[in-house]
mmCIF file of C-alpha atoms and ligand atoms in Angstrom:
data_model
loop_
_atom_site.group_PDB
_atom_site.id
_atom_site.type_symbol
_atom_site.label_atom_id
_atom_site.label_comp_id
_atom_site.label_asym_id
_atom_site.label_seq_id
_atom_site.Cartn_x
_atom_site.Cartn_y
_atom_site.Cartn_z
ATOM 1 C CA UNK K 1 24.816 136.495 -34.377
ATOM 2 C CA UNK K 2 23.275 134.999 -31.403
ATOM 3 C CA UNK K 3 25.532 131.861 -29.756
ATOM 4 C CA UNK K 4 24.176 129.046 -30.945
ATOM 5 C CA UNK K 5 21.680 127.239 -27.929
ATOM 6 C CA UNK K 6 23.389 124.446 -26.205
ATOM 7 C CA UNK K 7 21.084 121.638 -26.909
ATOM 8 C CA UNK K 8 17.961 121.031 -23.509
ATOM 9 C CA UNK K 9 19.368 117.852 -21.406
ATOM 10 C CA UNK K 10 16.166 116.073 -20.949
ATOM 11 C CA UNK K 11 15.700 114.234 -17.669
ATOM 12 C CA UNK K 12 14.674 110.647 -18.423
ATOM 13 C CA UNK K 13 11.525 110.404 -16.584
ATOM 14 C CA UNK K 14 11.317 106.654 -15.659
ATOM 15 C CA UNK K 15 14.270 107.700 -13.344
ATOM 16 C CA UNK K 16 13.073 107.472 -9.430
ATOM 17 C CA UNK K 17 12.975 110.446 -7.268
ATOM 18 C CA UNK K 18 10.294 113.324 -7.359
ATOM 19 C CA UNK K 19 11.568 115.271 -10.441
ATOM 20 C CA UNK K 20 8.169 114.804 -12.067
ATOM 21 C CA UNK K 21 6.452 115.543 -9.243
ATOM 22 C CA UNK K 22 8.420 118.981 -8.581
ATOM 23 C CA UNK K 23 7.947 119.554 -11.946
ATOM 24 C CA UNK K 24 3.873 119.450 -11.615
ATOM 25 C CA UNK K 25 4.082 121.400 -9.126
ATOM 26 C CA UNK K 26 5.754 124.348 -10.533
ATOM 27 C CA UNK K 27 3.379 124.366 -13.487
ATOM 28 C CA UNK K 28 0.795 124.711 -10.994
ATOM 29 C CA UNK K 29 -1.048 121.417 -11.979
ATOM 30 C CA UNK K 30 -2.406 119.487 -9.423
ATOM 31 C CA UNK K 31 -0.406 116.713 -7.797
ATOM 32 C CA UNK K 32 -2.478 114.357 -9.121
ATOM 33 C CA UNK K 33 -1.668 114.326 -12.399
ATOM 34 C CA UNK K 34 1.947 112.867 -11.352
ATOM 35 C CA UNK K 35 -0.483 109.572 -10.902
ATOM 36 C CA UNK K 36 -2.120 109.717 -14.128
ATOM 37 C CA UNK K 37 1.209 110.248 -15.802
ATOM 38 C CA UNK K 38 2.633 107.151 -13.955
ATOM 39 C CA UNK K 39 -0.261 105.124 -15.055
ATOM 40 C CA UNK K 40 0.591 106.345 -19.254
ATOM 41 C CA UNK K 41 4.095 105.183 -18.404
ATOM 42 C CA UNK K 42 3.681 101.757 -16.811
ATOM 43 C CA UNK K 43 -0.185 100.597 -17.601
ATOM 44 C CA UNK K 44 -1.479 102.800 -20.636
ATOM 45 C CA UNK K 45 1.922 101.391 -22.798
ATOM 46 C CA UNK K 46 2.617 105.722 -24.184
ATOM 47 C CA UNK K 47 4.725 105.392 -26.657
ATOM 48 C CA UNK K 48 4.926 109.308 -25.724
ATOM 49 C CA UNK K 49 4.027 111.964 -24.048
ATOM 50 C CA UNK K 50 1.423 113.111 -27.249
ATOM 51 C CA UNK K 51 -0.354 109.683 -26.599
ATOM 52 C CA UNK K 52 -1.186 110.892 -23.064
ATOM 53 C CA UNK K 53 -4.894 112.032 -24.460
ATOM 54 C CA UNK K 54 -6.425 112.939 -21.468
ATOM 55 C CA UNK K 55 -3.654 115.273 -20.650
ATOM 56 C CA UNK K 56 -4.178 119.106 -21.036
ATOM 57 C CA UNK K 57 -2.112 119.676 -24.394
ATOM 58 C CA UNK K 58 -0.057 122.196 -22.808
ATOM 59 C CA UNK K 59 0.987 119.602 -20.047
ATOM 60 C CA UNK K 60 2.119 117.256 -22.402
ATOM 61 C CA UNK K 61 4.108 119.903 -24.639
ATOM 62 C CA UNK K 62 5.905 120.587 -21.297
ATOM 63 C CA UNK K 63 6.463 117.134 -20.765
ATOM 64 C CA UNK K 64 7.726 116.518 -24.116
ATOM 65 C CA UNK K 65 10.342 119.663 -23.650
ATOM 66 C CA UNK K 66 11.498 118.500 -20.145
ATOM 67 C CA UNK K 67 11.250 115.052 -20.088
ATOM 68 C CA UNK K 68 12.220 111.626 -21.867
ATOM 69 C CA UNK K 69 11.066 108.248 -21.660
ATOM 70 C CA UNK K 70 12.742 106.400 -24.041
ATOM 71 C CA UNK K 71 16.351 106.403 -24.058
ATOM 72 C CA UNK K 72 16.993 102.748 -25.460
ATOM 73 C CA UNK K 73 16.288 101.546 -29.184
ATOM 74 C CA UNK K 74 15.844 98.523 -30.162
ATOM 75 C CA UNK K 75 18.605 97.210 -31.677
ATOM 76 C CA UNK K 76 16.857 93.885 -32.583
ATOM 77 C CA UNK K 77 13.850 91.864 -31.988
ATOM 78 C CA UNK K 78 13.985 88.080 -32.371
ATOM 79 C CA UNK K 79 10.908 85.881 -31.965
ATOM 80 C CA UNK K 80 10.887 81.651 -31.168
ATOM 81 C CA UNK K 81 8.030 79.306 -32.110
ATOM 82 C CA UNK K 82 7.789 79.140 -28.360
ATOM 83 C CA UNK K 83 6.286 82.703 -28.018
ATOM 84 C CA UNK K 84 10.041 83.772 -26.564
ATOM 85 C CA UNK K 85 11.249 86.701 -27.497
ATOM 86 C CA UNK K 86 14.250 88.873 -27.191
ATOM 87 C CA UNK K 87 15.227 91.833 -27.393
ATOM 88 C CA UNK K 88 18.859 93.664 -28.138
ATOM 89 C CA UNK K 89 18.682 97.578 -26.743
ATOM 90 C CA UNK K 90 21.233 99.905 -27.504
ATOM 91 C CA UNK K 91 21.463 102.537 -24.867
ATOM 92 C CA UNK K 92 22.312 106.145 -25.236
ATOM 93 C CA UNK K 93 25.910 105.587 -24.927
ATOM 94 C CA UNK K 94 26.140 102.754 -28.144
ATOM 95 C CA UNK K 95 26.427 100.319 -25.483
ATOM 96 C CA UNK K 96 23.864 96.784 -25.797
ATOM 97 C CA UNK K 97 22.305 94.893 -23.447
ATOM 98 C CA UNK K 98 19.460 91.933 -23.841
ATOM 99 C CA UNK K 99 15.885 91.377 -21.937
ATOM 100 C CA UNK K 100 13.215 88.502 -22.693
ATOM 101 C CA UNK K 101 10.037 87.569 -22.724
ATOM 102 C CA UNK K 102 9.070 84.345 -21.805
ATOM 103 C CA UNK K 103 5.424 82.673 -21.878
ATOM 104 C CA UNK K 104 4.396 79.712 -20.388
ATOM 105 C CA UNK K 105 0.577 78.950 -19.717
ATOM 106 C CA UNK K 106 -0.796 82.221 -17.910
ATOM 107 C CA UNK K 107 2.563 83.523 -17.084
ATOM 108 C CA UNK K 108 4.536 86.088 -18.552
ATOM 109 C CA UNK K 109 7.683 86.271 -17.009
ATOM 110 C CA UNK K 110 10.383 88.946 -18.214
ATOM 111 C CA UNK K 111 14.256 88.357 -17.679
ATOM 112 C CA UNK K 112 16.085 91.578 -17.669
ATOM 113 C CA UNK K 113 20.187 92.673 -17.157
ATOM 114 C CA UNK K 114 21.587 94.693 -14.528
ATOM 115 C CA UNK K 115 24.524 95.393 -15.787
ATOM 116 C CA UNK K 116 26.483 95.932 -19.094
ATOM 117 C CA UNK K 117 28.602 93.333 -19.183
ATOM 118 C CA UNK K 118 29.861 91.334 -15.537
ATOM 119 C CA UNK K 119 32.797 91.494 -13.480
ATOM 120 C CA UNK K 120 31.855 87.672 -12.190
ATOM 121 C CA UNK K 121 34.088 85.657 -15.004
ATOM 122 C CA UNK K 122 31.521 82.518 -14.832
ATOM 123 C CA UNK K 123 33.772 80.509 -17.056
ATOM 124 C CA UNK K 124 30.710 79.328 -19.301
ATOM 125 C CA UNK K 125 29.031 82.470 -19.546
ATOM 126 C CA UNK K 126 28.912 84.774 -22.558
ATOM 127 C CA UNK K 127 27.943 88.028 -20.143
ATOM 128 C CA UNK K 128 31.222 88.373 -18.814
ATOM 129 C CA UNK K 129 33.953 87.267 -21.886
ATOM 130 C CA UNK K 130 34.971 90.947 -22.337
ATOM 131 C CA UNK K 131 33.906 92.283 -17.958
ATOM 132 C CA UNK K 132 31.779 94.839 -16.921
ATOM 133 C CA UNK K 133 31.458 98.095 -18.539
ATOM 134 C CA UNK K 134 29.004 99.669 -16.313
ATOM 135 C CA UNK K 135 26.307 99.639 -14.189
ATOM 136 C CA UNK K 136 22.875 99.763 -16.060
ATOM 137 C CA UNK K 137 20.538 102.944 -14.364
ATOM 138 C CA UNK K 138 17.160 102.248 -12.596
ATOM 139 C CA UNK K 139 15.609 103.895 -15.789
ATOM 140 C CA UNK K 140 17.517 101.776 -18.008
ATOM 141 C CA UNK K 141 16.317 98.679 -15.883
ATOM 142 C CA UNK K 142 12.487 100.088 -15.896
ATOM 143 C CA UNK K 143 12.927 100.719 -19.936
ATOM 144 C CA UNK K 144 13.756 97.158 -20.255
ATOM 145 C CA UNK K 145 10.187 95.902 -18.317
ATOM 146 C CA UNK K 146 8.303 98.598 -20.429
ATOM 147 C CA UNK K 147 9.617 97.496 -23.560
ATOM 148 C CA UNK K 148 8.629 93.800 -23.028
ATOM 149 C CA UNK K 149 5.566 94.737 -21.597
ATOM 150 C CA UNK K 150 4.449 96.463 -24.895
ATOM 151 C CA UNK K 151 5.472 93.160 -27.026
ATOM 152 C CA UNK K 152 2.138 92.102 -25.255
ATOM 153 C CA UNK K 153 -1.181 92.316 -26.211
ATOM 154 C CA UNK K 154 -3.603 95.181 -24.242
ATOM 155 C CA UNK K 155 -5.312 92.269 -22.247
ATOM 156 C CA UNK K 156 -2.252 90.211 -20.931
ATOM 157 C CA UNK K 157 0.461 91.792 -18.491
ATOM 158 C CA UNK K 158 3.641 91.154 -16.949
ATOM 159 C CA UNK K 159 3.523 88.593 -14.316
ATOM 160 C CA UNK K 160 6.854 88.206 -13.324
ATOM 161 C CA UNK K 161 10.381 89.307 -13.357
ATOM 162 C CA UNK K 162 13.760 87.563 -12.840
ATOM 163 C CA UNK K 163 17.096 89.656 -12.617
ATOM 164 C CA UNK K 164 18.851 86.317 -14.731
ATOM 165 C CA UNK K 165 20.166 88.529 -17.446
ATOM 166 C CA UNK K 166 23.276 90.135 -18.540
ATOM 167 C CA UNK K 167 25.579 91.049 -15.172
ATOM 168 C CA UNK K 168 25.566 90.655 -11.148
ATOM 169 C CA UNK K 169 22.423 92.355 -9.742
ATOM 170 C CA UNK K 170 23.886 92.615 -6.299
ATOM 171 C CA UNK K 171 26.670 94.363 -7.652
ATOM 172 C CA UNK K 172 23.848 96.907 -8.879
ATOM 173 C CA UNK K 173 21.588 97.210 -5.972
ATOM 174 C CA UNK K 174 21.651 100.742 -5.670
ATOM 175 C CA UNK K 175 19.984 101.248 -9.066
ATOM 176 C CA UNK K 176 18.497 97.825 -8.979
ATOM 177 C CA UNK K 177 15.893 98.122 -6.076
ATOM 178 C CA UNK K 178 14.100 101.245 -7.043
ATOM 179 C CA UNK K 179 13.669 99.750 -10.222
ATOM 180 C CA UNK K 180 11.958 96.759 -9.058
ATOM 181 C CA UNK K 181 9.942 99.175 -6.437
ATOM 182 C CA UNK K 182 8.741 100.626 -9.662
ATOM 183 C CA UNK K 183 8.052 97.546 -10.686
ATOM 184 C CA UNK K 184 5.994 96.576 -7.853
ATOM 185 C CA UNK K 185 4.218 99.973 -6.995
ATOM 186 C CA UNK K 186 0.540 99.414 -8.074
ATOM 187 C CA UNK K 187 0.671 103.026 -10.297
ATOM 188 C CA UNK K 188 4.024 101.495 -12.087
ATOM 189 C CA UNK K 189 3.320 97.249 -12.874
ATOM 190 C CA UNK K 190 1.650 96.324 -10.139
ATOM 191 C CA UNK K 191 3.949 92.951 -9.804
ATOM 192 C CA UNK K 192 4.200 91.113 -6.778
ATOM 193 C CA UNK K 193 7.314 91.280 -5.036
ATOM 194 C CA UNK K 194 6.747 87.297 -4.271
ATOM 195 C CA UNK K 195 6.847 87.085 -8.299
ATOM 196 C CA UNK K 196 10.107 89.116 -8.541
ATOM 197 C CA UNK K 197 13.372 86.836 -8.415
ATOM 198 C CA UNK K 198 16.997 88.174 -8.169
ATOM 199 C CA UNK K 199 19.864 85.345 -9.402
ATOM 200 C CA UNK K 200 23.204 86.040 -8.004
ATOM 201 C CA UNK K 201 26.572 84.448 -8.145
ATOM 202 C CA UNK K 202 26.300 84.659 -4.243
ATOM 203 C CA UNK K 203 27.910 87.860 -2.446
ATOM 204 C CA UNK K 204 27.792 87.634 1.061
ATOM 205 C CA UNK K 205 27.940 91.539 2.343
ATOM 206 C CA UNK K 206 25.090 91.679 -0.706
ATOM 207 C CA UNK K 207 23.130 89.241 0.111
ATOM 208 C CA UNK K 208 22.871 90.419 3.753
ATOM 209 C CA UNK K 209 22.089 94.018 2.916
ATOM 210 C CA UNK K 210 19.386 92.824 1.045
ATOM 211 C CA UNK K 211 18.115 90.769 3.657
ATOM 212 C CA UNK K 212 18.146 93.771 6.231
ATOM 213 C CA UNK K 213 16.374 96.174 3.844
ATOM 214 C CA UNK K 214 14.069 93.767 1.462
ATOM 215 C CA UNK K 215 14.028 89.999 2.115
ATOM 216 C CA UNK K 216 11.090 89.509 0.570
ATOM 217 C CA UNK K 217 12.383 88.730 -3.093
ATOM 218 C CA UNK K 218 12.888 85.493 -4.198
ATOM 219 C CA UNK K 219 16.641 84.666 -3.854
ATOM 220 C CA UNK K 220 18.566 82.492 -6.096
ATOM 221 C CA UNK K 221 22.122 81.497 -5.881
ATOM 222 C CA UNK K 222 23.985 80.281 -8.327
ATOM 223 C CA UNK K 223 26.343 77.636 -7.023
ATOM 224 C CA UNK K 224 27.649 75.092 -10.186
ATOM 225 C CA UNK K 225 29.596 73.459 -7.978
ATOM 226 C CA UNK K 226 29.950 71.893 -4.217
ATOM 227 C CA UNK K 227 33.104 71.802 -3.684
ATOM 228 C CA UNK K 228 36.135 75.067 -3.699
ATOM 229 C CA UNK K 229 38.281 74.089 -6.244
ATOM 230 C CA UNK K 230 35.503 73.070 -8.700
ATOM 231 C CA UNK K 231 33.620 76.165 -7.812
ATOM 232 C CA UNK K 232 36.486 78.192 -7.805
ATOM 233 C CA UNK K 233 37.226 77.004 -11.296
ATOM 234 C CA UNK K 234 34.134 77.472 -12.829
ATOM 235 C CA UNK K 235 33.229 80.711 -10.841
ATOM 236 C CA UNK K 236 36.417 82.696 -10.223
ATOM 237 C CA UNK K 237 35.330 84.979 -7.389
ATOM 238 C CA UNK K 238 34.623 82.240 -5.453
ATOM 239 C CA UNK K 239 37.932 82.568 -5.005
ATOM 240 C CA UNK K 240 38.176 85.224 -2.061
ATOM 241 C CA UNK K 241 34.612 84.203 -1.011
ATOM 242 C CA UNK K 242 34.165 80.359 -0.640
ATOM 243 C CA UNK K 243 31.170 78.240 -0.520
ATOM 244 C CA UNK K 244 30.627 78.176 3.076
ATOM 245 C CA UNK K 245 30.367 81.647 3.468
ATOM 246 C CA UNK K 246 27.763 81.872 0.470
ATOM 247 C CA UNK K 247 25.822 79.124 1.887
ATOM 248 C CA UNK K 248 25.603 80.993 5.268
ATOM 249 C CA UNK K 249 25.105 84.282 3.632
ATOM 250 C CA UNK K 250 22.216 82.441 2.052
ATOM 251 C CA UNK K 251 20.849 80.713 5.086
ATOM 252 C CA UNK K 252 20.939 84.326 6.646
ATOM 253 C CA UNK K 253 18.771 85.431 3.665
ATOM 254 C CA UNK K 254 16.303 82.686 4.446
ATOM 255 C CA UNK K 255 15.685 83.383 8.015
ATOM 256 C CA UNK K 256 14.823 87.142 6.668
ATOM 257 C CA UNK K 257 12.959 86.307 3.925
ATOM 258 C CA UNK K 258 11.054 82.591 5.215
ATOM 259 C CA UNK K 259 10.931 82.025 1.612
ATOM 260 C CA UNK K 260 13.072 78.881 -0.054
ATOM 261 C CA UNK K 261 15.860 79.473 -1.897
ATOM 262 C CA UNK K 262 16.316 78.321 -4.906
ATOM 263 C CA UNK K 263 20.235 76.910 -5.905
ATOM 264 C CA UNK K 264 20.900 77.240 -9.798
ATOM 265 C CA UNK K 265 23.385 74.803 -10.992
ATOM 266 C CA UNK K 266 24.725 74.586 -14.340
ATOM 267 C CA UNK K 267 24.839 71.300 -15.860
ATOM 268 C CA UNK K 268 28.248 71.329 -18.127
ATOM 269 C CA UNK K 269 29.278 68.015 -19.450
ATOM 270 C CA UNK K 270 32.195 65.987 -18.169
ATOM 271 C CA UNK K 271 32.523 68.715 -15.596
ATOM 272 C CA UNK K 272 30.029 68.862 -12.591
ATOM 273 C CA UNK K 273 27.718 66.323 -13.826
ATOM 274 C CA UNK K 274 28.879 63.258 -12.165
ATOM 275 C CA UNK K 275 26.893 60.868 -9.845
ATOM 276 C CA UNK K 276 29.939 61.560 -7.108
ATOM 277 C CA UNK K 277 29.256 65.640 -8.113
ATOM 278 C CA UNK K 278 25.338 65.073 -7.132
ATOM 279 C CA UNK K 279 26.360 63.263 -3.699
ATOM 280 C CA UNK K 280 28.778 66.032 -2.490
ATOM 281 C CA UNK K 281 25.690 68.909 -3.895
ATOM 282 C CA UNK K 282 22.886 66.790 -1.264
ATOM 283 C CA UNK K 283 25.885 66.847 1.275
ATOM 284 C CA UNK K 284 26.350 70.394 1.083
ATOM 285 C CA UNK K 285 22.661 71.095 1.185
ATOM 286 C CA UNK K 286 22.443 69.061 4.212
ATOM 287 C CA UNK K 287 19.135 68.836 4.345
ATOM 288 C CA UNK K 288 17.976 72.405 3.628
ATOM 289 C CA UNK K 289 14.473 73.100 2.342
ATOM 290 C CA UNK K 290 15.781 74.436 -1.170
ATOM 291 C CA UNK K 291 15.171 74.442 -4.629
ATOM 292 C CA UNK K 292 17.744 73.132 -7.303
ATOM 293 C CA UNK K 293 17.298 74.299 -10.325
ATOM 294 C CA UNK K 294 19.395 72.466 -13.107
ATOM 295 C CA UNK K 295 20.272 74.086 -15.966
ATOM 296 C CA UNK K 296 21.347 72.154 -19.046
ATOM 297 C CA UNK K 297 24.482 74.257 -20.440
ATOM 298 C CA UNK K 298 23.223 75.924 -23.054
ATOM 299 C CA UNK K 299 26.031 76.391 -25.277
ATOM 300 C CA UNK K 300 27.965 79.516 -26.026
ATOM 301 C CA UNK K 301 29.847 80.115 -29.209
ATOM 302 C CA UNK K 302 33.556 79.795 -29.079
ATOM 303 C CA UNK K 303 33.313 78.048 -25.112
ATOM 304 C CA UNK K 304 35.159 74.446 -24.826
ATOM 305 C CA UNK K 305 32.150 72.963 -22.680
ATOM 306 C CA UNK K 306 29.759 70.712 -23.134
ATOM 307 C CA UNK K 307 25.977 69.892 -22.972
ATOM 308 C CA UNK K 308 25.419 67.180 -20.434
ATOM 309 C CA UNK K 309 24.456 63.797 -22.235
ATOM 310 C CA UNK K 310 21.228 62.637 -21.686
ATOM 311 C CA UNK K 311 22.529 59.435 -19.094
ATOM 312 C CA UNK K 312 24.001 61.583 -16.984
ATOM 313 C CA UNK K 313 21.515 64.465 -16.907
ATOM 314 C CA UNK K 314 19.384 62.040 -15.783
ATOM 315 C CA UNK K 315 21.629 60.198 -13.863
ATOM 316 C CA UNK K 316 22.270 63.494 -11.513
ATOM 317 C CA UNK K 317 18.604 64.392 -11.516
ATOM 318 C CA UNK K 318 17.935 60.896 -10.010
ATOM 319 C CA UNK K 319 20.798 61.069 -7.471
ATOM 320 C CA UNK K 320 19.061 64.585 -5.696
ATOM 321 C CA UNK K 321 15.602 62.983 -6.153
ATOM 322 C CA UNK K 322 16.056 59.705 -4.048
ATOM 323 C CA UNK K 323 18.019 61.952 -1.642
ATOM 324 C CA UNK K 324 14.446 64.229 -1.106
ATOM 325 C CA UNK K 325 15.876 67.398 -2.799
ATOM 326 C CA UNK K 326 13.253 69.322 -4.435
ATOM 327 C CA UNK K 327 15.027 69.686 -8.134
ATOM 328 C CA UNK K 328 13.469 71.341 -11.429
ATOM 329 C CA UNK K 329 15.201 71.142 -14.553
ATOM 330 C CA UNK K 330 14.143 74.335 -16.127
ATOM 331 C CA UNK K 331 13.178 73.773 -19.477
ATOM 332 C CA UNK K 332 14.987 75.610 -22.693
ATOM 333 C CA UNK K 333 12.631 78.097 -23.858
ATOM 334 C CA UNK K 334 14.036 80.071 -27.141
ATOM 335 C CA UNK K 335 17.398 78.303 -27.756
ATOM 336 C CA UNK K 336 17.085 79.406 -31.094
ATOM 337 C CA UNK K 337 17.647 82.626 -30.830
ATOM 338 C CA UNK K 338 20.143 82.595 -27.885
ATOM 339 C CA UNK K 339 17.657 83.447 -25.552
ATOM 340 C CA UNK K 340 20.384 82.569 -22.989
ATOM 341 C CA UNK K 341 21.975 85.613 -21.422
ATOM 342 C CA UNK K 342 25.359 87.598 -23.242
ATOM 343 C CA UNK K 343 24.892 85.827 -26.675
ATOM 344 C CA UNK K 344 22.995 87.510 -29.165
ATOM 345 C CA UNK K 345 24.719 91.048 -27.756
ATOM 346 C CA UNK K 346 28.283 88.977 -29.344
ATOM 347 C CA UNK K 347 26.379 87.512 -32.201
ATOM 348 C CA UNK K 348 24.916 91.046 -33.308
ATOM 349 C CA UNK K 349 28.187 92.592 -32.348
ATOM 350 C CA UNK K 350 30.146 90.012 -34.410
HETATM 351 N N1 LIG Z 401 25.047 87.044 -12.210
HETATM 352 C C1 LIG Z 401 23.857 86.387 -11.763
HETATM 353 C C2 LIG Z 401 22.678 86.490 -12.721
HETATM 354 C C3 LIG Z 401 22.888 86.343 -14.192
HETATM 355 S S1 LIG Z 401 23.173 84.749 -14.863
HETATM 356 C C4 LIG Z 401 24.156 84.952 -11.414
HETATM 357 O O1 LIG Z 401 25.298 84.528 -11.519
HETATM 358 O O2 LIG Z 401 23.252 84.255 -10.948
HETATM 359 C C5 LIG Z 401 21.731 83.771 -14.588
HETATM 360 C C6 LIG Z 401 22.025 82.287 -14.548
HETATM 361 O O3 LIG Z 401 22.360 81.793 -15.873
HETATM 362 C C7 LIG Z 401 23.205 81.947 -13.636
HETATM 363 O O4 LIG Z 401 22.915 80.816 -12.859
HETATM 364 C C8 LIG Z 401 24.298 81.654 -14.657
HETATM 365 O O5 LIG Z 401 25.328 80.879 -14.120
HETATM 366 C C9 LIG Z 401 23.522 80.975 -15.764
HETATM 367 N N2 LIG Z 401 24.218 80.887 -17.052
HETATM 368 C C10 LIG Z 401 25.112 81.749 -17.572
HETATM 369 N N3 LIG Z 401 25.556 81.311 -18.778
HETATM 370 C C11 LIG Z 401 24.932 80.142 -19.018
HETATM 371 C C12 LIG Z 401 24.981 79.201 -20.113
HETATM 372 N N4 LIG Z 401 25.745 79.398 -21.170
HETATM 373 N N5 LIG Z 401 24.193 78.096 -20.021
HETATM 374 C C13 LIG Z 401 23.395 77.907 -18.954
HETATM 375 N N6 LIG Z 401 23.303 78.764 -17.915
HETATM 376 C C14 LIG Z 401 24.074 79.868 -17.938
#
């Protein structure tokens, strides 16, 4: 008897690099097709490669033995009375990661992960309870955009994207930034990369590399706190890196970019939500042209914090305000079903 045939490894084809178009070549198709295909992936919404219609059947049988594009399912789909919605993949390997969809007005904005898990620690943050696992791939990151992007009707599309879910993206760049060239390239999404916004927990040597090689997407740093210790506390790899090195790393960022930075601080009750906790925040911005973006915490199974009250949210708000800093409280969209990154992967899990 014949040895049994070890099963084809298919590429996945939402992976960057010119496999597809080698590919087209050696079937002696023109190199145009690589285009139309690219257009099926990221515009037409194939679910696969026998959906391609205008595609020579043979061409798409030889996709369908060579390639993949799918290599996430989804695990669950949860929809708010907002119009958020969330979804739970599970990747090839069992593991789970999370990705919205958020509308507001015209926008559709989609929040994907970067990595499974997060080596950061953020004390209040369900991402990181158990670390990081691994690094999520650039076709893992692109499946994430394509599977919101079908959750949406033929006439509306993708508007923008923020790197805000599960894990560090700047502890992913490698696999991050083709992604998000994908993203931009007007055969893959066609989003601008002024609508694209990456959220770290502020790595200097990160931050700089992406200001030499792509300073034109929106930056956000998450600070939580102005001062070491409390930062330190709340953020443990603040630890080795320290606020005034972030802060520089992030003025460096906005001489490369011109664009403002936004500062995302997480408003947890009793903690850093003090009057005396909004004065030493407009000290340490010292005048900057940023954007603070307070976020109420939202809370997280389990965690001993708590949601700011209502007087002092406000109370903190007002302090930045009369000082001139340009604040936005971002709004809770899909509390309900723990829209908020690293929750429902435990919930489902648990
Ligand atoms: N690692 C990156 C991006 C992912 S987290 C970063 O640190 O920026 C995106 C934002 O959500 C961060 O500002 C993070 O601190 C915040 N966040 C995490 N858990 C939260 C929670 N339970 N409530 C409110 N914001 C939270």
């Amino acid at each position: 008897m014949p040895a049994a045939q070890p099963s084809m490894q298919t590429a996945h084809i939402l992976e960057p690099g010119d496999i597809l178009a080698a590919w087209v070549a050696d079937q002696g198709q023109p190199a145009w097709r690589v285009k139309a295909i690219r257009r099926w992936l990221f515009g037409g919404r194939a679910a696969s490669f026998t959906d391609m219609t205008d595609l020579p059947k043979g061409l798409r049988a030889g996709l369908e033995g060579t390639f993949r594009i799918w290599t996430t399912s989804i695990a669950r789909h949860n929809r708010a009375d907002d119009g958020t919605e969330k979804l739970l993949l599970e990747l090839h390997d069992g593991q789970r990661i999370e990705c919205v969809l958020l509308r507001d007005g015209e926008r559709r904005t989609v929040c994907i992960s970067s990595q499974v898990g997060c080596a950061m620690g953020c004390v209040f943050c369900a991402s990181g309870i158990d670390g990081v696992v691994r690094n999520l791939s650039t076709g893992e990151i692109i499946e994430q955009l394509l599977r919101l992007q079908q959750l949406l009707p033929p006439t509306e599309r993708l508007s923008h994207i923020v790197v805000m879910g599960m894990g560090e993206p700047l502890a992913n760049l490698d696999r991050l930034l083709p992604a998000l060239a994908a993203a931009q390239d007007p055969d893959g999404l066609g989003i601008s990369q002024r609508r694209i916004t990456i959220s770290t927990v502020g790595l200097p040597p990160a931050i700089d590399r992406l200001a030499a090689e792509n300073p034109g997407y929106h930056l956000a740093v998450s600070l939580h706190a102005a001062d070491d210790p409390l930062r330190t506390r709340l953020v443990p790899v603040n630890k080795s890196i320290g606020i005034a090195e972030v802060m520089a790393a992030a003025d460096r960022y906005w001489e490369a970019s011109g664009r403002r930075l936004t500062f995302e601080y997480v408003l947890l009750g009793g903690v850093n939500d003090s009057e005396e906790h909004a004065r030493s925040l407009i000290r340490l911005l010292g005048g900057r042209a940023a954007l603070v973006n307070v976020i109420p915490y939202n809370a997280v199974a389990g965690m001993p914090w708590r949601e700011p009250s209502q007087g002092s949210r406000d109370r903190f708000l007002d302090a930045l305000r009369e000082a001139g800093v340009n604040v936005q409280v971002r709004r809770r969209k899909g509390a309900r079903i723990d829209a908020a990154c690293g929750q429902l992967r435990r919930i489902a899990a648990g």
